[in-house]
mmCIF file of C-alpha atoms in Angstrom:
data_model
loop_
_atom_site.group_PDB
_atom_site.id
_atom_site.type_symbol
_atom_site.label_atom_id
_atom_site.label_comp_id
_atom_site.label_asym_id
_atom_site.label_seq_id
_atom_site.Cartn_x
_atom_site.Cartn_y
_atom_site.Cartn_z
ATOM 1 C CA MET Y 5 0.000 0.000 0.000
ATOM 2 C CA THR Y 6 1.289 3.457 -0.886
ATOM 3 C CA GLU Y 7 1.797 6.178 1.660
ATOM 4 C CA PHE Y 8 -1.202 8.032 0.137
ATOM 5 C CA GLY Y 9 -3.418 4.948 0.475
ATOM 6 C CA GLU Y 10 -2.389 4.467 4.080
ATOM 7 C CA CYS Y 11 -3.224 8.101 4.860
ATOM 8 C CA THR Y 12 -6.626 7.804 3.164
ATOM 9 C CA ARG Y 13 -7.502 4.706 5.163
ATOM 10 C CA SER Y 14 -6.432 6.374 8.389
ATOM 11 C CA TRP Y 15 -8.556 9.425 7.538
ATOM 12 C CA LEU Y 16 -11.653 7.302 6.880
ATOM 13 C CA VAL Y 17 -11.193 5.412 10.124
ATOM 14 C CA ALA Y 18 -10.884 8.694 12.009
ATOM 15 C CA VAL Y 19 -14.043 10.106 10.411
ATOM 16 C CA LEU Y 20 -16.043 6.951 11.177
ATOM 17 C CA LEU Y 21 -14.831 7.075 14.765
ATOM 18 C CA LEU Y 22 -15.913 10.710 15.113
ATOM 19 C CA VAL Y 23 -19.329 9.884 13.656
ATOM 20 C CA ALA Y 24 -19.707 6.994 16.077
ATOM 21 C CA LEU Y 25 -18.816 9.296 18.959
ATOM 22 C CA GLY Y 26 -21.466 11.777 17.803
ATOM 23 C CA VAL Y 27 -18.998 14.489 16.878
ATOM 24 C CA PHE Y 28 -20.367 14.650 13.331
ATOM 25 C CA PRO Y 29 -24.151 14.507 12.915
ATOM 26 C CA VAL Y 30 -25.431 11.909 10.450
ATOM 27 C CA ARG Y 31 -27.940 13.135 7.908
ATOM 28 C CA PRO Y 32 -30.715 10.747 6.843
ATOM 29 C CA ALA Y 33 -29.447 9.083 3.683
ATOM 30 C CA VAL Y 34 -32.854 8.581 2.068
ATOM 31 C CA ALA Y 35 -36.299 9.797 3.051
ATOM 32 C CA GLY Y 36 -38.421 6.895 4.184
ATOM 33 C CA THR Y 37 -40.239 5.058 6.937
ATOM 34 C CA ASP Y 38 -38.470 3.158 9.674
ATOM 35 C CA GLU Y 39 -40.156 -0.247 9.770
ATOM 36 C CA ALA Y 40 -39.455 -0.684 13.466
ATOM 37 C CA THR Y 41 -40.903 2.639 14.649
ATOM 38 C CA GLY Y 42 -43.243 3.541 11.797
ATOM 39 C CA ILE Y 43 -41.727 7.037 11.734
ATOM 40 C CA TYR Y 44 -41.217 8.692 8.360
ATOM 41 C CA THR Y 45 -38.121 10.916 8.213
ATOM 42 C CA LEU Y 46 -37.314 13.606 5.676
ATOM 43 C CA GLU Y 47 -34.519 16.173 5.672
ATOM 44 C CA CYS Y 48 -35.592 19.797 5.102
ATOM 45 C CA ASP Y 49 -32.734 21.735 3.526
ATOM 46 C CA ASP Y 50 -34.877 24.874 3.156
ATOM 47 C CA ILE Y 51 -35.614 25.210 6.872
ATOM 48 C CA GLU Y 52 -32.888 26.552 9.129
ATOM 49 C CA PHE Y 53 -32.887 26.940 12.885
ATOM 50 C CA HIS Y 54 -30.345 28.499 15.208
ATOM 51 C CA GLY Y 55 -28.128 25.863 16.755
ATOM 52 C CA ALA Y 56 -29.071 23.157 14.270
ATOM 53 C CA GLU Y 57 -26.632 21.759 11.754
ATOM 54 C CA PHE Y 58 -29.663 20.645 9.761
ATOM 55 C CA VAL Y 59 -33.407 20.092 10.249
ATOM 56 C CA THR Y 60 -35.432 16.950 9.666
ATOM 57 C CA VAL Y 61 -39.139 16.192 9.613
ATOM 58 C CA GLU Y 62 -40.574 13.237 11.482
ATOM 59 C CA PHE Y 63 -44.107 12.068 10.781
ATOM 60 C CA ASP Y 64 -45.967 9.188 12.427
ATOM 61 C CA HIS Y 65 -49.642 9.937 11.542
ATOM 62 C CA LYS Y 66 -50.335 11.277 15.039
ATOM 63 C CA SER Y 67 -47.966 14.224 14.788
ATOM 64 C CA LEU Y 68 -45.512 16.007 12.536
ATOM 65 C CA ARG Y 69 -42.331 17.209 14.212
ATOM 66 C CA LEU Y 70 -39.469 19.456 13.179
ATOM 67 C CA ILE Y 71 -36.266 18.076 14.670
ATOM 68 C CA GLY Y 72 -33.041 20.040 14.844
ATOM 69 C CA VAL Y 73 -29.735 18.163 14.809
ATOM 70 C CA ARG Y 74 -26.749 19.894 16.421
ATOM 71 C CA GLY Y 75 -23.192 19.653 15.245
ATOM 72 C CA ASN Y 76 -22.485 17.028 17.906
ATOM 73 C CA GLY Y 77 -25.371 14.872 16.659
ATOM 74 C CA LYS Y 78 -27.766 15.687 19.479
ATOM 75 C CA ARG Y 79 -31.389 16.122 18.462
ATOM 76 C CA PHE Y 80 -33.934 18.584 19.807
ATOM 77 C CA LEU Y 81 -37.566 19.415 19.079
ATOM 78 C CA ILE Y 82 -38.143 22.643 17.150
ATOM 79 C CA GLY Y 83 -41.890 22.468 16.565
ATOM 80 C CA GLN Y 84 -44.783 20.044 16.479
ATOM 81 C CA ALA Y 85 -48.289 19.938 14.941
ATOM 82 C CA THR Y 86 -51.159 17.454 15.077
ATOM 83 C CA PRO Y 87 -52.514 16.517 11.624
ATOM 84 C CA LYS Y 88 -56.196 17.165 11.029
ATOM 85 C CA HIS Y 89 -56.531 13.708 9.466
ATOM 86 C CA GLN Y 90 -54.731 11.117 11.575
ATOM 87 C CA MET Y 91 -55.136 8.390 8.990
ATOM 88 C CA VAL Y 92 -53.220 5.154 9.301
ATOM 89 C CA GLY Y 93 -51.546 4.309 6.042
ATOM 90 C CA ILE Y 94 -48.370 4.611 4.030
ATOM 91 C CA VAL Y 95 -46.560 7.869 3.326
ATOM 92 C CA ASP Y 96 -46.763 8.040 -0.448
ATOM 93 C CA ASP Y 97 -44.896 11.311 -0.876
ATOM 94 C CA ALA Y 98 -43.385 14.097 1.214
ATOM 95 C CA ASP Y 99 -41.496 17.265 0.430
ATOM 96 C CA CYS Y 100 -40.161 20.505 1.904
ATOM 97 C CA LYS Y 101 -40.471 23.659 -0.164
ATOM 98 C CA GLY Y 102 -39.339 26.828 1.506
ATOM 99 C CA ASN Y 103 -41.026 26.951 4.879
ATOM 100 C CA ARG Y 104 -43.780 24.542 3.841
ATOM 101 C CA ILE Y 105 -43.955 20.804 4.402
ATOM 102 C CA PHE Y 106 -46.205 18.500 2.377
ATOM 103 C CA VAL Y 107 -47.056 14.946 3.407
ATOM 104 C CA THR Y 108 -49.291 12.619 1.373
ATOM 105 C CA VAL Y 109 -50.604 9.475 3.048
ATOM 106 C CA LYS Y 110 -52.365 6.619 1.258
ATOM 107 C CA GLN Y 111 -54.940 4.772 3.341
ATOM 108 C CA ALA Y 112 -54.236 1.063 3.583
ATOM 109 C CA PHE Y 113 -56.264 -1.095 1.149
ATOM 110 C CA HIS Y 114 -58.062 1.960 -0.242
ATOM 111 C CA ALA Y 115 -57.462 4.421 -3.070
ATOM 112 C CA LEU Y 116 -57.746 7.366 -0.676
ATOM 113 C CA TYR Y 117 -54.858 9.840 -0.569
ATOM 114 C CA VAL Y 118 -54.684 12.673 1.952
ATOM 115 C CA THR Y 119 -52.214 15.514 1.374
ATOM 116 C CA GLN Y 120 -51.616 17.747 4.370
ATOM 117 C CA GLU Y 121 -49.673 21.000 4.239
ATOM 118 C CA PHE Y 122 -47.848 22.502 7.202
ATOM 119 C CA VAL Y 123 -46.024 25.813 7.501
ATOM 120 C CA TRP Y 124 -43.150 26.864 9.773
ATOM 121 C CA ASN Y 125 -43.099 30.609 10.512
ATOM 122 C CA GLY Y 126 -39.853 30.536 12.467
ATOM 123 C CA LYS Y 127 -41.624 30.130 15.796
ATOM 124 C CA GLN Y 128 -44.566 27.817 15.285
ATOM 125 C CA LEU Y 129 -45.441 24.810 13.147
ATOM 126 C CA ARG Y 130 -49.077 24.615 12.084
ATOM 127 C CA GLN Y 131 -51.243 22.905 9.495
ATOM 128 C CA VAL Y 132 -52.736 25.188 6.849
ATOM 129 C CA LYS Y 133 -54.357 22.877 4.300
ATOM 130 C CA SER Y 134 -55.679 19.363 3.865
ATOM 131 C CA ARG Y 135 -56.798 17.793 0.603
ATOM 132 C CA MET Y 136 -58.367 14.373 0.120
ATOM 133 C CA GLN Y 137 -58.662 12.452 -3.139
ATOM 134 C CA ASP Y 138 -60.123 8.995 -3.553
ATOM 135 C CA PHE Y 139 -59.398 7.664 -7.027
ATOM 136 C CA SER Y 140 -61.867 4.792 -6.725
ATOM 137 C CA ARG Y 141 -64.701 7.091 -5.686
ATOM 138 C CA ASP Y 142 -63.726 9.379 -8.551
ATOM 139 C CA ALA Y 143 -63.999 6.419 -10.938
ATOM 140 C CA ILE Y 144 -67.490 5.559 -9.662
ATOM 141 C CA GLU Y 145 -68.503 9.211 -10.014
ATOM 142 C CA ALA Y 146 -67.194 9.262 -13.582
ATOM 143 C CA ALA Y 147 -69.125 6.057 -14.293
ATOM 144 C CA LEU Y 148 -72.339 7.616 -12.985
ATOM 145 C CA ASP Y 149 -71.797 10.744 -15.093
ATOM 146 C CA ALA Y 150 -71.274 8.587 -18.186
ATOM 147 C CA ALA Y 151 -74.380 6.513 -17.437
ATOM 148 C CA LEU Y 152 -76.483 9.651 -16.990
ATOM 149 C CA SER Y 153 -75.214 10.879 -20.359
ATOM 150 C CA GLY Y 154 -76.314 7.663 -22.054
ATOM 151 C CA GLN Y 155 -72.808 6.209 -22.397
ATOM 152 C CA MET Y 156 -73.049 2.860 -20.624
ATOM 153 C CA ASP Y 157 -69.983 1.424 -22.369
ATOM 154 C CA GLN Y 158 -67.924 4.335 -21.071
ATOM 155 C CA ALA Y 159 -69.473 3.889 -17.632
ATOM 156 C CA ARG Y 160 -68.259 0.288 -17.542
ATOM 157 C CA LEU Y 161 -64.778 1.385 -18.593
ATOM 158 C CA GLU Y 162 -64.732 3.873 -15.715
ATOM 159 C CA LEU Y 163 -65.731 1.146 -13.262
ATOM 160 C CA GLY Y 164 -62.680 -0.775 -14.453
ATOM 161 C CA ASN Y 165 -60.545 1.973 -12.887
ATOM 162 C CA VAL Y 166 -61.847 1.237 -9.394
ATOM 163 C CA MET Y 167 -58.987 0.027 -7.199
ATOM 164 C CA TYR Y 168 -59.746 -2.319 -4.305
ATOM 165 C CA PRO Y 169 -63.303 -2.977 -5.589
ATOM 166 C CA SER Y 170 -64.136 -5.104 -2.558
ATOM 167 C CA ARG Y 171 -63.804 -1.909 -0.494
ATOM 168 C CA TYR Y 172 -65.922 0.219 -2.818
ATOM 169 C CA PHE Y 173 -68.546 -2.099 -4.277
ATOM 170 C CA GLY Y 174 -71.446 -3.233 -2.129
ATOM 171 C CA CYS Y 175 -75.107 -2.730 -1.383
ATOM 172 C CA TRP Y 176 -74.396 0.600 0.307
ATOM 173 C CA ALA Y 177 -72.661 1.809 -2.875
ATOM 174 C CA ALA Y 178 -75.573 0.593 -5.015
ATOM 175 C CA ALA Y 179 -78.079 2.480 -2.861
ATOM 176 C CA ASP Y 180 -75.950 5.632 -2.988
ATOM 177 C CA VAL Y 181 -75.641 5.529 -6.793
ATOM 178 C CA LEU Y 182 -79.368 4.875 -7.153
ATOM 179 C CA LYS Y 183 -80.364 7.810 -4.947
ATOM 180 C CA ARG Y 184 -77.977 10.282 -6.532
ATOM 181 C CA GLY Y 185 -78.595 9.057 -10.075
ATOM 182 C CA HIS Y 186 -82.369 9.159 -9.593
ATOM 183 C CA HIS Y 187 -82.327 12.821 -8.573
ATOM 184 C CA ALA Y 188 -79.792 13.733 -11.259
ATOM 185 C CA SER Y 189 -81.912 12.006 -13.928
ATOM 186 C CA LEU Y 190 -85.029 13.989 -13.069
ATOM 187 C CA ARG Y 191 -83.063 17.235 -13.252
ATOM 188 C CA ARG Y 192 -82.358 16.402 -16.889
ATOM 189 C CA LEU Y 193 -86.055 16.354 -17.793
ATOM 190 C CA LYS Y 194 -86.108 20.084 -18.565
ATOM 191 C CA SER Y 195 -82.689 20.362 -20.159
ATOM 192 C CA GLY Y 196 -82.262 17.011 -21.883
ATOM 193 C CA GLY Y 197 -85.788 16.015 -22.808
ATOM 194 C CA LEU Y 198 -87.960 13.008 -22.010
ATOM 195 C CA SER Y 199 -86.038 10.369 -23.958
ATOM 196 C CA ALA Y 200 -82.696 11.393 -22.444
ATOM 197 C CA THR Y 201 -84.231 11.347 -18.963
ATOM 198 C CA ILE Y 202 -85.597 7.824 -19.426
ATOM 199 C CA THR Y 203 -82.181 6.657 -20.623
ATOM 200 C CA ALA Y 204 -80.423 8.377 -17.731
ATOM 201 C CA LEU Y 205 -82.639 6.797 -15.070
ATOM 202 C CA GLY Y 206 -82.588 3.347 -16.669
ATOM 203 C CA ASN Y 207 -78.796 3.479 -16.952
ATOM 204 C CA THR Y 208 -78.518 4.613 -13.340
ATOM 205 C CA ILE Y 209 -80.431 1.583 -12.126
ATOM 206 C CA ASP Y 210 -78.397 -0.712 -14.384
ATOM 207 C CA LEU Y 211 -75.181 0.808 -13.027
ATOM 208 C CA MET Y 212 -76.425 -0.084 -9.561
ATOM 209 C CA LEU Y 213 -76.378 -3.744 -10.632
ATOM 210 C CA GLU Y 214 -72.704 -3.585 -11.505
ATOM 211 C CA ILE Y 215 -71.524 -2.181 -8.201
ATOM 212 C CA HIS Y 216 -73.744 -3.916 -5.658
ATOM 213 C CA LYS Y 217 -70.996 -6.529 -5.412
ATOM 214 C CA GLU Y 218 -68.031 -7.845 -7.356
ATOM 215 C CA LEU Y 219 -69.415 -9.936 -10.219
ATOM 216 C CA GLN Y 220 -67.718 -12.077 -12.831
ATOM 217 C CA GLU Y 221 -68.539 -11.402 -16.492
ATOM 218 C CA ASP Y 222 -70.787 -14.459 -16.751
ATOM 219 C CA GLU Y 223 -72.713 -13.380 -13.643
ATOM 220 C CA LEU Y 224 -73.244 -9.918 -15.091
ATOM 221 C CA ALA Y 225 -74.325 -11.385 -18.422
ATOM 222 C CA THR Y 226 -76.904 -13.578 -16.682
ATOM 223 C CA LEU Y 227 -78.202 -10.619 -14.720
ATOM 224 C CA PHE Y 228 -78.495 -8.381 -17.774
ATOM 225 C CA ASN Y 229 -80.241 -11.104 -19.752
ATOM 226 C CA THR Y 230 -83.057 -10.824 -17.227
ATOM 227 C CA ALA Y 231 -85.825 -8.411 -18.199
ATOM 228 C CA VAL Y 232 -86.588 -5.079 -16.558
ATOM 229 C CA PRO Y 233 -87.659 -4.666 -13.802
ATOM 230 C CA GLU Y 234 -86.927 -8.226 -12.587
ATOM 231 C CA ARG Y 235 -83.167 -7.788 -12.767
ATOM 232 C CA TRP Y 236 -83.396 -4.597 -10.724
ATOM 233 C CA GLN Y 237 -85.703 -6.171 -8.165
ATOM 234 C CA LYS Y 238 -83.230 -9.001 -7.648
ATOM 235 C CA VAL Y 239 -80.632 -6.512 -6.435
ATOM 236 C CA PHE Y 240 -83.154 -4.521 -4.396
ATOM 237 C CA HIS Y 241 -84.129 -7.663 -2.542
ATOM 238 C CA ASP Y 242 -80.673 -9.260 -2.332
ATOM 239 C CA CYS Y 243 -79.412 -6.041 -0.762
ATOM 240 C CA GLU Y 244 -82.484 -5.684 1.445
ATOM 241 C CA MET Y 245 -82.573 -2.120 0.193
ATOM 242 C CA PRO Y 246 -85.115 0.137 1.956
ATOM 243 C CA GLN Y 247 -88.227 0.582 -0.167
ATOM 244 C CA GLU Y 248 -88.057 4.350 0.110
ATOM 245 C CA VAL Y 249 -84.788 4.190 -1.837
ATOM 246 C CA TYR Y 250 -85.982 2.219 -4.856
ATOM 247 C CA ILE Y 251 -89.795 2.380 -5.038
ATOM 248 C CA SER Y 252 -89.755 6.080 -5.903
ATOM 249 C CA ALA Y 253 -87.167 5.487 -8.645
ATOM 250 C CA LEU Y 254 -89.217 2.634 -10.123
ATOM 251 C CA ASN Y 255 -92.439 4.652 -10.021
ATOM 252 C CA ASP Y 256 -90.771 7.625 -11.700
ATOM 253 C CA TYR Y 257 -89.312 5.346 -14.368
ATOM 254 C CA GLY Y 258 -92.758 3.911 -15.083
ATOM 255 C CA TYR Y 259 -94.240 7.406 -15.162
ATOM 256 C CA LEU Y 260 -91.611 8.587 -17.659
ATOM 257 C CA LEU Y 261 -92.284 5.574 -19.872
ATOM 258 C CA GLN Y 262 -95.991 6.396 -19.773
ATOM 259 C CA LEU Y 263 -95.280 10.008 -20.766
ATOM 260 C CA ALA Y 264 -93.298 8.677 -23.727
ATOM 261 C CA HIS Y 265 -96.221 6.390 -24.678
ATOM 262 C CA ARG Y 266 -94.082 3.319 -24.084
ATOM 263 C CA ASN Y 267 -97.167 1.907 -22.464
ATOM 264 C CA ASP Y 268 -96.408 -1.816 -22.315
ATOM 265 C CA GLU Y 269 -93.095 -1.146 -20.573
ATOM 266 C CA ALA Y 270 -94.747 1.355 -18.255
ATOM 267 C CA VAL Y 271 -97.458 -1.133 -17.267
ATOM 268 C CA THR Y 272 -94.869 -3.782 -16.397
ATOM 269 C CA VAL Y 273 -92.807 -1.427 -14.239
ATOM 270 C CA LEU Y 274 -95.773 0.176 -12.488
ATOM 271 C CA ARG Y 275 -97.363 -3.172 -11.676
ATOM 272 C CA SER Y 276 -94.100 -4.207 -10.029
ATOM 273 C CA VAL Y 277 -94.318 -1.067 -7.881
ATOM 274 C CA ILE Y 278 -97.894 -1.855 -6.860
ATOM 275 C CA ALA Y 279 -96.975 -5.462 -6.067
ATOM 276 C CA GLU Y 280 -94.567 -4.206 -3.414
ATOM 277 C CA ARG Y 281 -96.438 -1.091 -2.347
ATOM 278 C CA PRO Y 282 -100.195 -1.638 -2.813
ATOM 279 C CA ASP Y 283 -100.809 1.556 -0.848
ATOM 280 C CA ARG Y 284 -98.900 3.820 -3.264
ATOM 281 C CA ALA Y 285 -101.723 5.840 -4.785
ATOM 282 C CA VAL Y 286 -99.723 7.606 -7.499
ATOM 283 C CA ALA Y 287 -98.633 4.260 -8.960
ATOM 284 C CA TYR Y 288 -102.290 3.391 -9.651
ATOM 285 C CA LEU Y 289 -102.778 6.765 -11.335
ATOM 286 C CA ASN Y 290 -99.725 6.275 -13.545
ATOM 287 C CA LEU Y 291 -100.761 2.711 -14.329
ATOM 288 C CA GLY Y 292 -104.278 3.847 -15.212
ATOM 289 C CA ASP Y 293 -102.887 6.491 -17.572
ATOM 290 C CA ALA Y 294 -100.633 3.952 -19.318
ATOM 291 C CA LEU Y 295 -103.504 1.480 -19.700
ATOM 292 C CA TRP Y 296 -105.812 4.201 -20.979
ATOM 293 C CA GLN Y 297 -103.276 5.259 -23.618
ATOM 294 C CA ALA Y 298 -103.022 1.614 -24.665
ATOM 295 C CA ALA Y 299 -106.823 1.564 -25.145
ATOM 296 C CA ARG Y 300 -107.200 -0.906 -22.265
ATOM 297 C CA HIS Y 301 -109.954 1.184 -20.747
ATOM 298 C CA THR Y 302 -111.559 -1.424 -18.509
ATOM 299 C CA GLU Y 303 -108.228 -2.181 -16.816
ATOM 300 C CA ALA Y 304 -107.506 1.531 -16.613
ATOM 301 C CA ARG Y 305 -110.773 2.228 -14.802
ATOM 302 C CA SER Y 306 -110.021 -0.504 -12.260
ATOM 303 C CA SER Y 307 -106.668 1.120 -11.529
ATOM 304 C CA TYR Y 308 -108.222 4.590 -11.371
ATOM 305 C CA ALA Y 309 -110.884 3.343 -8.938
ATOM 306 C CA ILE Y 310 -108.248 2.091 -6.490
ATOM 307 C CA TYR Y 311 -106.364 5.368 -6.862
ATOM 308 C CA VAL Y 312 -109.498 7.377 -6.066
ATOM 309 C CA ASP Y 313 -110.270 5.260 -2.994
ATOM 310 C CA LEU Y 314 -106.738 5.673 -1.660
ATOM 311 C CA MET Y 315 -106.804 9.426 -2.226
ATOM 312 C CA ARG Y 316 -110.239 9.798 -0.645
ATOM 313 C CA ASN Y 317 -109.258 7.684 2.366
ATOM 314 C CA GLY Y 318 -106.129 9.758 2.752
ATOM 315 C CA GLY Y 319 -108.074 13.005 2.779
ATOM 316 C CA LYS Y 320 -106.660 14.038 -0.608
ATOM 317 C CA ALA Y 321 -109.791 13.856 -2.773
ATOM 318 C CA ALA Y 322 -109.332 17.470 -3.871
ATOM 319 C CA ARG Y 323 -106.089 16.499 -5.603
ATOM 320 C CA ILE Y 324 -107.662 13.876 -7.876
ATOM 321 C CA PRO Y 325 -107.189 15.014 -11.522
ATOM 322 C CA ALA Y 326 -110.401 15.934 -13.329
ATOM 323 C CA ALA Y 327 -109.404 13.726 -16.260
ATOM 324 C CA THR Y 328 -109.297 10.697 -13.977
ATOM 325 C CA THR Y 329 -112.797 11.393 -12.651
ATOM 326 C CA SER Y 330 -114.071 11.932 -16.188
ATOM 327 C CA ARG Y 331 -112.647 8.647 -17.427
ATOM 328 C CA LEU Y 332 -114.199 6.762 -14.550
ATOM 329 C CA ARG Y 333 -117.624 8.224 -15.304
ATOM 330 C CA ALA Y 334 -117.388 7.744 -19.052
ATOM 331 C CA GLN Y 335 -119.107 4.848 -20.801
ATOM 332 C CA GLY Y 336 -120.857 3.593 -17.720
ATOM 333 C CA GLY Y 337 -117.831 3.730 -15.453
ATOM 334 C CA MET Y 338 -118.280 3.808 -11.698
ATOM 335 C CA GLU Y 339 -119.653 6.972 -10.129
ATOM 336 C CA VAL Y 340 -117.089 8.996 -8.232
ATOM 337 C CA ARG Y 341 -118.074 11.311 -5.423
ATOM 338 C CA PRO Y 342 -116.343 14.703 -5.618
#
């Protein structure tokens, strides 16, 4: 070994000894999480503090701490803040920019990311912003938007972007999509027209089928080969969905079909509503109107008669449409008291 090599080796040994003795502080080599403690450490070059050789950030979901490291390696707390969202997960990204610290945490087994922003003003560390983004929920929302716009193929493509579907698909998700899609469909009646509204509501209920649970392609094919409304009712009942969630949507769908003079379809849907809710007066009115348009006047009068009885018994006789009363009286129909 040359004299230069011997000197170099001696110098390295001396440096390592000084580091071991704490004379030289050791900077974190790479930002990351310590598996033993669960603490994520990141060096902040942009933040300086009197008496600190350098400053690091420590984050463990319950708190974010600024740690100063002295020239002799000793550590001391500079500032501390409690995150607004103390979510258990994995630190996906973290950064220091100027006096601001950004930490993004991904929730375990979900597609939810929470980015929290902290600021150090030289005396105090505090949180200033928090932003949440759930990519799977975004995909479901995009699927619903596509379905409402009449693009079911695109809706299915969007559902393919859902990560961890077992966490996002389920009866609760089906009920949520049905409720929101039902209201959104009816809002389209003025702007999009009757046909577009019927498509939007029908697609919404079909989308519900695809997210009520994880289904294989053959299971979906079998379900979609079943006629409306039977395929919808299967999910309503399998999920034990509250009637107030789906009966209104079914009745409105039947009513829209009747307005569009798609009478046979309307009759089928409205009779399914009455089978489950024989006390729903408006369903008998809508059914009577569909039957009347189909020139099935005798059946229509029977439906109208039940509607009138329900309205009268409910103290709502004044709200019975004049056309309904007229049709009941016409051609020897039953007499209706005003």
